[in-house]
mmCIF file of C-alpha atoms in Angstrom:
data_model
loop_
_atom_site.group_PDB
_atom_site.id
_atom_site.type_symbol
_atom_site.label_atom_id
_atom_site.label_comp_id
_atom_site.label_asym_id
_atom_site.label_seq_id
_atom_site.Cartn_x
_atom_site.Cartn_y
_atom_site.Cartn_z
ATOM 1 C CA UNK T 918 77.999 148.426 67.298
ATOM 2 C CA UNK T 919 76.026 145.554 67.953
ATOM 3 C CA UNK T 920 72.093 145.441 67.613
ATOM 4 C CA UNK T 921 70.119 142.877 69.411
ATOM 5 C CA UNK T 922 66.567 142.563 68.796
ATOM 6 C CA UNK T 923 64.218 140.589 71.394
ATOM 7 C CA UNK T 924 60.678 138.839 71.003
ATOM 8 C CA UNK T 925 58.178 138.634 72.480
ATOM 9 C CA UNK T 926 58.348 141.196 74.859
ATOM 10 C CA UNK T 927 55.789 139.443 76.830
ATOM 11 C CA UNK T 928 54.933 135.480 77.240
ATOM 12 C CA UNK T 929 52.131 134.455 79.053
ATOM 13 C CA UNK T 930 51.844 130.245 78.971
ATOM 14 C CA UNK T 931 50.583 128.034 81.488
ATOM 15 C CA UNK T 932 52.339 125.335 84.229
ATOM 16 C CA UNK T 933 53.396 122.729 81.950
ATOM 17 C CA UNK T 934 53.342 124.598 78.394
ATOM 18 C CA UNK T 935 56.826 125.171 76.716
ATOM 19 C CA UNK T 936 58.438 128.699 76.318
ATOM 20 C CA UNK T 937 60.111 130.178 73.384
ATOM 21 C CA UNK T 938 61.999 133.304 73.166
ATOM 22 C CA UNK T 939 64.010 134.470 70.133
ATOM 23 C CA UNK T 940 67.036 137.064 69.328
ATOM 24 C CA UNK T 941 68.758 137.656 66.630
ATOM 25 C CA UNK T 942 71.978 140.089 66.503
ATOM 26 C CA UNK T 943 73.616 142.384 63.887
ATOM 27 C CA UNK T 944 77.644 141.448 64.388
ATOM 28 C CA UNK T 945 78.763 138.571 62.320
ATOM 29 C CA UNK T 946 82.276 138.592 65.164
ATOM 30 C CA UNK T 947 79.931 137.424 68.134
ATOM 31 C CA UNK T 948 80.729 134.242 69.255
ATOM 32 C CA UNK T 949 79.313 134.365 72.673
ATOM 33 C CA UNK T 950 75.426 134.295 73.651
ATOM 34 C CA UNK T 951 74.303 134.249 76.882
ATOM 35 C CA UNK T 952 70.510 134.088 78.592
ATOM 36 C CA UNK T 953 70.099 135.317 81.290
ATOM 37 C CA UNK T 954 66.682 135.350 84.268
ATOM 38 C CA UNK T 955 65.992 138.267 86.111
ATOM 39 C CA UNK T 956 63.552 138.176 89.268
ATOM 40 C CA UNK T 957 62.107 141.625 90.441
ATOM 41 C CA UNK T 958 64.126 143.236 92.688
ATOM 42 C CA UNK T 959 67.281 141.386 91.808
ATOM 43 C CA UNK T 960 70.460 141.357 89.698
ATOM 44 C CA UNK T 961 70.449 139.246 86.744
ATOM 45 C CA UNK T 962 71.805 136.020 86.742
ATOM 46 C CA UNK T 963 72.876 133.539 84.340
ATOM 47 C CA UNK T 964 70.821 130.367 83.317
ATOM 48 C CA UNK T 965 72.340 129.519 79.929
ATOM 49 C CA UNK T 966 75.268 130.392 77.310
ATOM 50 C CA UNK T 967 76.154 128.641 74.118
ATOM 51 C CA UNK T 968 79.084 129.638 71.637
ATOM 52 C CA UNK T 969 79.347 129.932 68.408
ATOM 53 C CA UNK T 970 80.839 126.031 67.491
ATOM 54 C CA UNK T 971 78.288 124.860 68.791
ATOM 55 C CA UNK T 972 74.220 125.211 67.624
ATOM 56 C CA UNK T 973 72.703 123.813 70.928
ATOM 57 C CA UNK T 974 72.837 123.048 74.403
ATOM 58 C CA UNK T 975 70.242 121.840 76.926
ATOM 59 C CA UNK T 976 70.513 122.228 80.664
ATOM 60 C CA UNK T 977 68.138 120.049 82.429
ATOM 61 C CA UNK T 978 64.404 121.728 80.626
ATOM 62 C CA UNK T 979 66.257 124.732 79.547
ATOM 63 C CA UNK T 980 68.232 124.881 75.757
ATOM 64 C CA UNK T 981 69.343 127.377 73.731
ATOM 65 C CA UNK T 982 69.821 127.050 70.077
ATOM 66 C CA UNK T 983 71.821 128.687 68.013
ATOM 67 C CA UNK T 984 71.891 130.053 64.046
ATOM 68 C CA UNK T 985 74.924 131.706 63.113
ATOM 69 C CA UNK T 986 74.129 131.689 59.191
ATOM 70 C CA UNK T 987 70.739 133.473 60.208
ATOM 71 C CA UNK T 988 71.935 135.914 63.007
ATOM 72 C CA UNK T 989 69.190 134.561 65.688
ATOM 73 C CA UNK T 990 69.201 132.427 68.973
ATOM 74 C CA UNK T 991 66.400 130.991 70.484
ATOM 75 C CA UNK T 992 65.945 130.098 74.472
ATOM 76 C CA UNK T 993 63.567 127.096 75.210
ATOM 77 C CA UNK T 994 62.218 126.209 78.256
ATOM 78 C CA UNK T 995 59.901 123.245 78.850
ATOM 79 C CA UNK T 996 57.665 121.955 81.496
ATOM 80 C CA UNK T 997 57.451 125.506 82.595
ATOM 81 C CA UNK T 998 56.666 126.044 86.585
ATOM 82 C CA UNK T 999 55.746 129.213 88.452
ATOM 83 C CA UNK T 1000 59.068 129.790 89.528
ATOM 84 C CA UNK T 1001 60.372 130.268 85.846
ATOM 85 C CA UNK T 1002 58.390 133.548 85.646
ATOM 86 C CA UNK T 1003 60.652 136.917 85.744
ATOM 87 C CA UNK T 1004 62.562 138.991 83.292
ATOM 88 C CA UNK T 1005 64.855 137.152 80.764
ATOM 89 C CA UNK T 1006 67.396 138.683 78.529
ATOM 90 C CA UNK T 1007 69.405 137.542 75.566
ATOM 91 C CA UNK T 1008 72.978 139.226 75.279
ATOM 92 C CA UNK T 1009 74.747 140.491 72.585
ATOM 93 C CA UNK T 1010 78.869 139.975 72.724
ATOM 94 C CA UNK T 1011 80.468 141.964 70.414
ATOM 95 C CA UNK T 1012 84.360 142.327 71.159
ATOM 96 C CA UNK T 1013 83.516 142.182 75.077
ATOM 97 C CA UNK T 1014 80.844 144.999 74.380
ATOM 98 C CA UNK T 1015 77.522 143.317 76.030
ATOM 99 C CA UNK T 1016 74.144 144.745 74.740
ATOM 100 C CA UNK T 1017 71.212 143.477 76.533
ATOM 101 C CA UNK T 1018 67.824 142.570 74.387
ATOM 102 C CA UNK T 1019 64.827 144.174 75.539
ATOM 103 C CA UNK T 1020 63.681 141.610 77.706
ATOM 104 C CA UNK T 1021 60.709 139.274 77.657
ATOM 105 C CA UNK T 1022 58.237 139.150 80.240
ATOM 106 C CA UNK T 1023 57.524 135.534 81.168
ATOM 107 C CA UNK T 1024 54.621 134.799 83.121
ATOM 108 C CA UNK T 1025 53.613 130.687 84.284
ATOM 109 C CA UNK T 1026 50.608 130.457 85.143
ATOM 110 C CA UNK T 1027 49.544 127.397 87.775
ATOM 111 C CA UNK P 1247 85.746 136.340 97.521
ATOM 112 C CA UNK P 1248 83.494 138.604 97.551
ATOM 113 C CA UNK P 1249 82.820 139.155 93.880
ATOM 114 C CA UNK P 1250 80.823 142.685 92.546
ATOM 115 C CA UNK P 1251 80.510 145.207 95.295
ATOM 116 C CA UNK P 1252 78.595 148.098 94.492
ATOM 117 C CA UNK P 1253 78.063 151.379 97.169
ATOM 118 C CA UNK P 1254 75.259 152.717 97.937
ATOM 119 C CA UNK P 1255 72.559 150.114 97.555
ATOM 120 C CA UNK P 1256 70.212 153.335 97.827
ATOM 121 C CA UNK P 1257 70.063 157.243 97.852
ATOM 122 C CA UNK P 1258 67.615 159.790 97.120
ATOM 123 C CA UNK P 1259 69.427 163.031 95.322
ATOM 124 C CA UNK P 1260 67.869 166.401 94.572
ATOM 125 C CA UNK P 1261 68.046 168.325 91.383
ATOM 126 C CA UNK P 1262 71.493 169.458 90.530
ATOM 127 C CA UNK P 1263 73.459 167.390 93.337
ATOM 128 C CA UNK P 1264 76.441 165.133 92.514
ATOM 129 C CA UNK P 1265 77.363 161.595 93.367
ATOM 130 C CA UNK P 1266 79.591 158.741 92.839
ATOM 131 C CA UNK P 1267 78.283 155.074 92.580
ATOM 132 C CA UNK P 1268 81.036 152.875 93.774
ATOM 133 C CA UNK P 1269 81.818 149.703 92.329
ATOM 134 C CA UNK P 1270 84.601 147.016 92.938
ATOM 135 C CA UNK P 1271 85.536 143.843 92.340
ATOM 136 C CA UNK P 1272 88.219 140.992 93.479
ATOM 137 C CA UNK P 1273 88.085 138.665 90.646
ATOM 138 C CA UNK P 1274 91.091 140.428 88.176
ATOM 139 C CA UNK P 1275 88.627 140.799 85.345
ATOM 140 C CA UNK P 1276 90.002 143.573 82.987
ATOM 141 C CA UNK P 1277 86.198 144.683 81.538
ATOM 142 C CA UNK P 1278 84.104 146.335 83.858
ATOM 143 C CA UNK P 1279 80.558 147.809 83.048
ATOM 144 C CA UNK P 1280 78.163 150.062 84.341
ATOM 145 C CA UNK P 1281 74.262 149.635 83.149
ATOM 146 C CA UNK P 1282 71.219 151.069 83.918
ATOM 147 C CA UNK P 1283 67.319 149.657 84.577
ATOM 148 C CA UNK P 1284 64.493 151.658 84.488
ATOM 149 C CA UNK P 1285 61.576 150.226 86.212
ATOM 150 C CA UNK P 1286 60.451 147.455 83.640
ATOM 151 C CA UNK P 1287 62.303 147.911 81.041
ATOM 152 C CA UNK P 1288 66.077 146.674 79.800
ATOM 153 C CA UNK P 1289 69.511 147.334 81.096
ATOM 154 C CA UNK P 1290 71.554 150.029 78.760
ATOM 155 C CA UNK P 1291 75.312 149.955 78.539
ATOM 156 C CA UNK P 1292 76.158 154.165 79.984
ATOM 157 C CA UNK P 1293 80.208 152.822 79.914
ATOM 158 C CA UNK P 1294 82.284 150.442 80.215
ATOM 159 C CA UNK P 1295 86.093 149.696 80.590
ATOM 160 C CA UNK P 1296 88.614 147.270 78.809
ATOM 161 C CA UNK P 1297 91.513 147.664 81.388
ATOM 162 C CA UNK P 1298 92.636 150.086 84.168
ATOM 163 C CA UNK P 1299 92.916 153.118 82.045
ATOM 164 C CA UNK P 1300 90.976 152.456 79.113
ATOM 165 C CA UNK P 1301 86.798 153.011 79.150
ATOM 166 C CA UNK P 1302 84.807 153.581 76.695
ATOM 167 C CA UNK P 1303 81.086 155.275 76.080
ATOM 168 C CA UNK P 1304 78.130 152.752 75.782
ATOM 169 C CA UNK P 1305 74.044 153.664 74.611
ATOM 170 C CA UNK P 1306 73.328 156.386 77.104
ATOM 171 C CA UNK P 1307 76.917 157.880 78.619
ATOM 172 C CA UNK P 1308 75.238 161.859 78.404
ATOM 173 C CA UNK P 1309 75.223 163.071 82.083
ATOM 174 C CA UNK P 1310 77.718 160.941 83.294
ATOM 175 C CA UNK P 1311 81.453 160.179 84.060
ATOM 176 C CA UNK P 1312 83.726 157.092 84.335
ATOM 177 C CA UNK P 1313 86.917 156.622 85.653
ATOM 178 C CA UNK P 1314 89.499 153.279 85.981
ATOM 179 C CA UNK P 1315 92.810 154.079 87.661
ATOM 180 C CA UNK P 1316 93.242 150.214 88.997
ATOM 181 C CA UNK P 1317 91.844 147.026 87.711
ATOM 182 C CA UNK P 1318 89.875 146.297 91.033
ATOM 183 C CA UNK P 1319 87.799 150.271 90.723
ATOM 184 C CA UNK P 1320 85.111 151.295 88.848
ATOM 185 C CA UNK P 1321 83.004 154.473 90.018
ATOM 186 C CA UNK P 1322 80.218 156.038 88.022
ATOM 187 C CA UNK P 1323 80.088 160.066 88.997
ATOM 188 C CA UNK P 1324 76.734 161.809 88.071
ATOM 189 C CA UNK P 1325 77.431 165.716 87.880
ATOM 190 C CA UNK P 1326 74.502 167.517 88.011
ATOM 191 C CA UNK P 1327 71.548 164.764 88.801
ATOM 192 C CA UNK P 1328 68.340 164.988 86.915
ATOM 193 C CA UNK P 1329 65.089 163.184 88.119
ATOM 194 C CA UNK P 1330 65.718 161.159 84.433
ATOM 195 C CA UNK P 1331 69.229 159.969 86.037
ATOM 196 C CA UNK P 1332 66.201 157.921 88.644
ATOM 197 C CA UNK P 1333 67.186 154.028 87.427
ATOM 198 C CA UNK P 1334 68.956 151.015 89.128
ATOM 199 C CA UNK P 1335 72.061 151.144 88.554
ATOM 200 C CA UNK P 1336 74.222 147.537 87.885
ATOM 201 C CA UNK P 1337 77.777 147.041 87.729
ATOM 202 C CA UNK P 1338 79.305 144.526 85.664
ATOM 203 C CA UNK P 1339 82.064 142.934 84.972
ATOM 204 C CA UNK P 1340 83.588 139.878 83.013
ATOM 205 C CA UNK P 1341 86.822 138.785 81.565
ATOM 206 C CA UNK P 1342 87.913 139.213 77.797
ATOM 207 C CA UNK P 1343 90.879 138.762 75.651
ATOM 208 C CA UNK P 1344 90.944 137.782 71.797
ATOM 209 C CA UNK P 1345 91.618 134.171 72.925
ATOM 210 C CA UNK P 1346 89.393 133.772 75.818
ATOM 211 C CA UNK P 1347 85.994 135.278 74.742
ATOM 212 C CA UNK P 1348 82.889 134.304 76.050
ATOM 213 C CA UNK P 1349 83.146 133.879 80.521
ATOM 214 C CA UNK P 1350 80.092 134.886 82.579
ATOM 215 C CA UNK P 1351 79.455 138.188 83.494
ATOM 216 C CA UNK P 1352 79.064 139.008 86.867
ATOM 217 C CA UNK P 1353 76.940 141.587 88.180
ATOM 218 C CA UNK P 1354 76.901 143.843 91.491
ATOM 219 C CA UNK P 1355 73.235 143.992 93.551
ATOM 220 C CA UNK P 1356 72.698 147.183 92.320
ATOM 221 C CA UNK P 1357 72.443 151.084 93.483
ATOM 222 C CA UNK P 1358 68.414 152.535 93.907
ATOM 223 C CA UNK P 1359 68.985 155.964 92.723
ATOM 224 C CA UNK P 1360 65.954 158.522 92.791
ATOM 225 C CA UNK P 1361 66.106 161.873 91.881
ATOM 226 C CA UNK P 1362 63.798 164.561 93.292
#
């Protein structure tokens, strides 16, 4: 099955800095890779997917790149605020299997 | 359209009770998943289902069982509960097929389950 490897497993940065969290993934078949933010107390929700045609995609100051040859994809956030700290998770896709990474604490501090 | 519905939202069990988590959703997908989250760490896969009839075991399926008779149901039955069955549960789902890979998965609020 499908192995999905997450780092760090906690970010600490301050208002302003840039964040960068990396995964990389065992099945050569996924073609699907989805971020996704989790606040405390809540269900996760999605911020950002990309697929495999394509090696990056930006949403406003959050992008995801993408390295098929390697096995690893990367989520970038810039201009960080306070309200970008929680839980976030990279996904594994694997024939419609989903395995979560570990997570990555991110913490912004003002 | 109500999406993920999961029952309860919380329960406290004792030692060697049994329960079903309840989970539906009105969106057609044809996978279905059931995760869970202990406190601060990541969400492992305990089953999950391809289509009404079909499931399959995920990381951690040991003391539990699954069940899909429709496309719409979903419930997770603990047997015999054991204070390391205390998690948040999450139901899942998304939809799949070997042309359309790739949609957003949808989670339930979750189930507070705690053990004592």
């Amino acid at each position: 099955g499908e192995n999905v490897e997450q780092h760090p497993s906690t970010l600490s940065v301050q208002e302003g800095d840039s964040a960068v969290i990396k995964c990389t993934y065992s099945d050569s078949a996924s073609n699907y890779f989805p971020w996704y933010k989790q606040e405390l107390g809540k269900r996760p929700q999605l911020i950002i997917d990309i697929r495999s045609n394509v090696g990056e995609k930006k949403d406003q100051r959050i992008a995801v790149t993408l390295n098929k040859t390697a096995k690893h994809f990367s989520l970038h956030i810039t201009e960080t605020q306070p309200e970008d700290s929680a839980v976030y998770f990279c996904v594994g896709t694997s024939y419609g299997k989903l395995t979560f990474g570990q997570g990555t604490i991110l913490t912004v501090h003002p | 359209n109500a999406g993920v519905t999961q029952t309860p939202k919380f329960r406290i069990l004792k030692i060697g009770q049994s329960m079903t988590l309840q989970c539906t959703q009105d969106m057609n997908h044809n996978y279905m998943y059931w995760y869970r989250q202990d406190p601060g760490m990541g969400l492992k896969l305990i089953y999950y289902s391809v289509g009404a009839g079909i499931t399959d075991k995920g990381e951690v399926p040991n003391g539990y069982n699954v069940s899909r008779s429709t496309t719409e149901d979903f419930p997770l039955r603990l047997e015999l509960a054991a204070p390391s069955q205390t998690s948040v549960y999450f139901c899942a789902t998304s939809f799949w097929t070997s042309t359309q890979t790739g949609n957003t998965i949808y989670f339930g609020e979750g189930s507070w389950l705690t053990v004592v």
